[in-house]
Amino acid sequence: ALSRTYAPFIAGSPSAMRYDEETGAFRLQFVAEDITKGLVTRIFLNEKMNYHGGIQFHVLNGTGARHRNELQVLADPDGRDVDVALVPETLGPFQGSFSSKGGGLVQWNMTSAETSEFELSASQNVTWWKGLKVISDQGLVLCDLQIQDQEKSARCVVRVAHELLFNYSVELWKAKALGIHKRVDVLDSKFLGPLLQRRILFQWLSDEASEIII
């Protein structure tokens, strides 16, 4: 139990708490109440075992302060629905390439950002229709990007926070015979890991098959 991330004291009524022992991702949602106003929510985390590279956290309708093996969260005075996300600090890799199952080479790049963002682009020699969908932990479509011909890039800012932590997926789509749009790749959450305030760029480099490059 001491290796798990959990909240032993919640200053309000909890609505959801989830922890992934494989990735270290943690999310807590609770409703602040008048009787607990000014009290601190305490989240225990085992830094040595699960977060030896550091942590990254984000709080909606509140503020967070890191202490040794603990994150303290204080709800905003006028905030009620508090949402806390915590993940290990990403140590890489931050870029790579892979061969699409539908043919072609796709390059990806990840950088820090104030929000969660996705961008789809293509090199000049790639003209056929391409698409990218981002599916949330809850199974909702957060982004639906499309490019074709001279429209070489499309960008999406994820408006729903903390929904790319556990079992989200990224789908790559491509126009095949007769221009029919088909899903050719599904990248599960293990591919990029928990995403919190990250900008991810996927670029189609070619429509020809190629070897995986990491």
Coordinates of C-alpha atoms in Angstrom, one line a residue:
A1 CA 0.0 0.0 0.0
L2 CA 2.9 2.4 0.7
S3 CA 4.0 2.1 -2.9
R4 CA 0.7 3.4 -4.3
T5 CA -0.1 7.0 -5.0
Y6 CA -3.4 7.8 -3.1
A7 CA -5.1 10.6 -1.2
P8 CA -5.4 9.8 2.5
F9 CA -7.1 13.1 3.2
I10 CA -9.5 14.8 0.8
A11 CA -10.9 18.2 1.6
G12 CA -14.3 17.5 0.1
S13 CA -16.4 14.8 -1.4
P14 CA -14.4 12.5 -3.7
S15 CA -15.9 11.6 -7.1
A16 CA -13.1 9.6 -8.6
M17 CA -9.6 8.5 -7.8
R18 CA -7.4 6.4 -10.1
Y19 CA -3.8 5.2 -10.1
D20 CA -1.9 3.2 -12.7
E21 CA 0.9 1.3 -10.9
E22 CA 2.6 0.5 -14.3
T23 CA 3.0 4.2 -15.4
G24 CA 2.6 6.1 -12.1
A25 CA -0.2 8.2 -13.5
F26 CA -2.7 9.4 -10.9
R27 CA -5.9 11.4 -11.0
L28 CA -8.1 12.7 -8.2
Q29 CA -11.5 14.5 -8.7
F30 CA -13.4 15.8 -5.8
V31 CA -16.1 18.4 -4.9
A32 CA -15.0 21.1 -2.4
E33 CA -17.5 21.8 0.3
D34 CA -18.1 24.8 2.6
I35 CA -17.2 22.7 5.7
T36 CA -13.8 21.8 4.3
K37 CA -13.0 25.3 2.9
G38 CA -9.4 26.2 3.6
L39 CA -8.3 22.6 4.4
V40 CA -5.6 20.9 2.4
T41 CA -6.0 17.7 0.4
R42 CA -2.9 15.5 0.8
I43 CA -1.8 13.1 -1.9
F44 CA 0.9 10.6 -0.9
L45 CA 3.4 9.5 -3.5
N46 CA 6.5 7.3 -3.1
E47 CA 9.2 9.3 -4.9
K48 CA 12.0 6.8 -4.5
M49 CA 9.9 3.9 -5.9
N50 CA 7.7 5.5 -8.5
Y51 CA 8.9 9.0 -9.3
H52 CA 12.7 8.9 -9.0
G53 CA 13.0 11.2 -12.1
G54 CA 10.6 13.8 -10.6
I55 CA 6.9 14.5 -11.0
Q56 CA 4.7 16.7 -13.1
F57 CA 1.3 17.8 -11.9
H58 CA -1.6 20.0 -12.9
V59 CA -4.6 21.2 -10.8
L60 CA -7.9 22.5 -12.1
N61 CA -9.8 24.9 -9.7
G62 CA -7.1 24.8 -7.2
T63 CA -3.4 25.1 -6.5
G64 CA -0.8 22.4 -5.7
A65 CA 2.4 22.5 -3.6
R66 CA 5.0 19.7 -3.7
H67 CA 6.6 18.4 -0.6
R68 CA 8.7 15.3 0.1
N69 CA 6.6 12.2 -0.8
E70 CA 3.5 14.4 -0.9
L71 CA 1.5 16.8 -3.0
Q72 CA -0.8 19.3 -1.1
V73 CA -3.8 20.7 -3.0
L74 CA -5.9 23.7 -1.9
A75 CA -9.2 24.3 -3.7
D76 CA -9.8 27.8 -5.0
P77 CA -12.1 29.9 -2.8
D78 CA -14.8 29.9 -5.5
G79 CA -13.9 26.5 -6.9
R80 CA -15.9 23.4 -6.4
D81 CA -15.0 20.7 -8.9
V82 CA -11.3 20.1 -8.2
D83 CA -9.3 17.9 -10.7
V84 CA -5.7 16.8 -9.9
A85 CA -3.5 14.9 -12.4
L86 CA 0.0 13.7 -11.5
V87 CA 2.5 11.8 -13.7
P88 CA 6.2 11.0 -13.6
E89 CA 8.4 13.6 -15.3
T90 CA 9.0 12.4 -18.8
L91 CA 12.6 11.4 -19.4
G92 CA 12.2 10.5 -23.1
P93 CA 12.3 9.4 -25.8
F94 CA 10.8 12.6 -27.2
Q95 CA 10.9 11.7 -30.9
G96 CA 11.0 8.7 -33.2
S97 CA 9.6 7.2 -36.4
F98 CA 7.6 4.1 -37.3
S99 CA 6.3 2.3 -40.3
S100 CA 2.6 2.6 -40.7
K101 CA 0.7 -0.6 -41.2
G102 CA -1.0 1.2 -44.1
G103 CA 2.3 1.9 -45.7
G104 CA 4.5 4.9 -45.3
L105 CA 6.9 6.4 -42.7
V106 CA 5.5 8.5 -39.8
Q107 CA 7.7 10.7 -37.6
W108 CA 6.6 11.9 -34.2
N109 CA 7.9 14.6 -31.8
M110 CA 6.9 15.5 -28.3
T111 CA 7.6 18.8 -26.4
S112 CA 6.3 20.5 -23.3
A113 CA 3.3 22.9 -23.6
E114 CA 0.9 24.7 -21.4
T115 CA -2.0 22.6 -22.8
S116 CA -2.3 19.2 -24.5
E117 CA -2.0 19.7 -28.2
F118 CA -1.8 17.5 -31.3
E119 CA -0.6 18.4 -34.8
L120 CA -0.7 16.4 -38.0
S121 CA 1.4 17.3 -41.0
A122 CA 2.9 15.8 -44.2
S123 CA 6.0 16.4 -46.3
Q124 CA 5.6 18.0 -49.7
N125 CA 5.7 14.6 -51.6
V126 CA 2.7 13.3 -49.6
T127 CA -0.6 14.4 -51.1
W128 CA -3.2 11.8 -50.3
W129 CA -5.7 12.4 -47.5
K130 CA -4.5 11.6 -44.0
G131 CA -6.3 11.8 -40.7
L132 CA -5.6 11.6 -37.0
K133 CA -8.0 11.0 -34.1
V134 CA -7.3 11.3 -30.4
I135 CA -9.6 9.1 -28.2
S136 CA -9.8 10.0 -24.5
D137 CA -9.6 7.7 -21.4
Q138 CA -13.4 7.8 -21.5
G139 CA -13.6 6.8 -25.2
L140 CA -14.5 10.3 -26.5
V141 CA -13.0 11.8 -29.6
L142 CA -10.9 14.8 -28.4
C143 CA -9.3 15.6 -31.8
D144 CA -10.2 14.8 -35.4
L145 CA -7.5 16.2 -37.7
Q146 CA -7.5 15.9 -41.5
I147 CA -5.0 17.0 -44.2
Q148 CA -4.9 16.6 -48.0
D149 CA -3.1 18.0 -51.0
Q150 CA -2.0 21.6 -50.3
E151 CA -3.4 21.6 -46.8
K152 CA -0.3 20.1 -45.2
S153 CA -1.0 20.6 -41.5
A154 CA -3.8 20.7 -38.9
R155 CA -3.7 21.4 -35.2
C156 CA -5.9 20.6 -32.2
V157 CA -5.8 21.9 -28.6
V158 CA -7.4 19.4 -26.3
R159 CA -10.2 21.3 -24.4
V160 CA -10.9 18.5 -21.8
A161 CA -8.0 18.3 -19.3
H162 CA -6.6 15.2 -17.7
E163 CA -8.1 12.7 -20.2
L164 CA -4.9 11.4 -21.6
L165 CA -3.5 9.5 -18.6
F166 CA -4.6 5.9 -18.6
N167 CA -6.1 4.2 -21.7
Y168 CA -6.4 6.8 -24.4
S169 CA -5.4 6.1 -28.0
V170 CA -4.2 7.8 -31.1
E171 CA -5.6 6.6 -34.5
L172 CA -4.0 7.3 -37.8
W173 CA -6.2 7.2 -40.9
K174 CA -5.3 7.1 -44.6
A175 CA -7.1 7.2 -47.9
K176 CA -6.8 3.9 -49.6
A177 CA -8.2 2.5 -52.9
L178 CA -11.0 4.5 -54.4
G179 CA -10.3 7.2 -51.8
I180 CA -11.9 5.3 -49.0
H181 CA -10.7 6.5 -45.6
K182 CA -9.4 3.6 -43.4
R183 CA -7.9 3.5 -40.0
V184 CA -4.4 2.0 -40.4
D185 CA -2.7 2.4 -37.0
V186 CA -3.8 2.6 -33.4
L187 CA -1.3 3.8 -30.9
D188 CA -2.3 2.9 -27.4
S189 CA -1.3 4.9 -24.2
K190 CA 1.9 2.8 -23.8
F191 CA 3.3 4.3 -27.0
L192 CA 3.7 7.8 -25.6
G193 CA 2.9 7.2 -22.0
P194 CA 0.7 9.4 -19.8
L195 CA 0.3 12.8 -21.5
L196 CA 0.0 16.0 -19.4
Q197 CA 0.7 19.4 -21.0
R198 CA 2.4 18.0 -24.0
R199 CA 2.5 18.9 -27.7
I200 CA 2.7 16.0 -30.1
L201 CA 3.5 16.3 -33.7
F202 CA 2.9 13.5 -36.2
Q203 CA 4.3 14.0 -39.7
W204 CA 3.8 11.7 -42.6
L205 CA 7.2 11.5 -44.4
S206 CA 6.3 9.2 -47.2
D207 CA 3.6 6.8 -48.4
E208 CA 6.1 4.0 -48.9
A209 CA 6.9 1.3 -46.4
S210 CA 10.0 1.7 -44.3
E211 CA 11.8 0.2 -41.4
I212 CA 11.0 1.3 -37.8
I213 CA 13.4 4.0 -36.5
I214 CA 13.6 4.9 -32.8

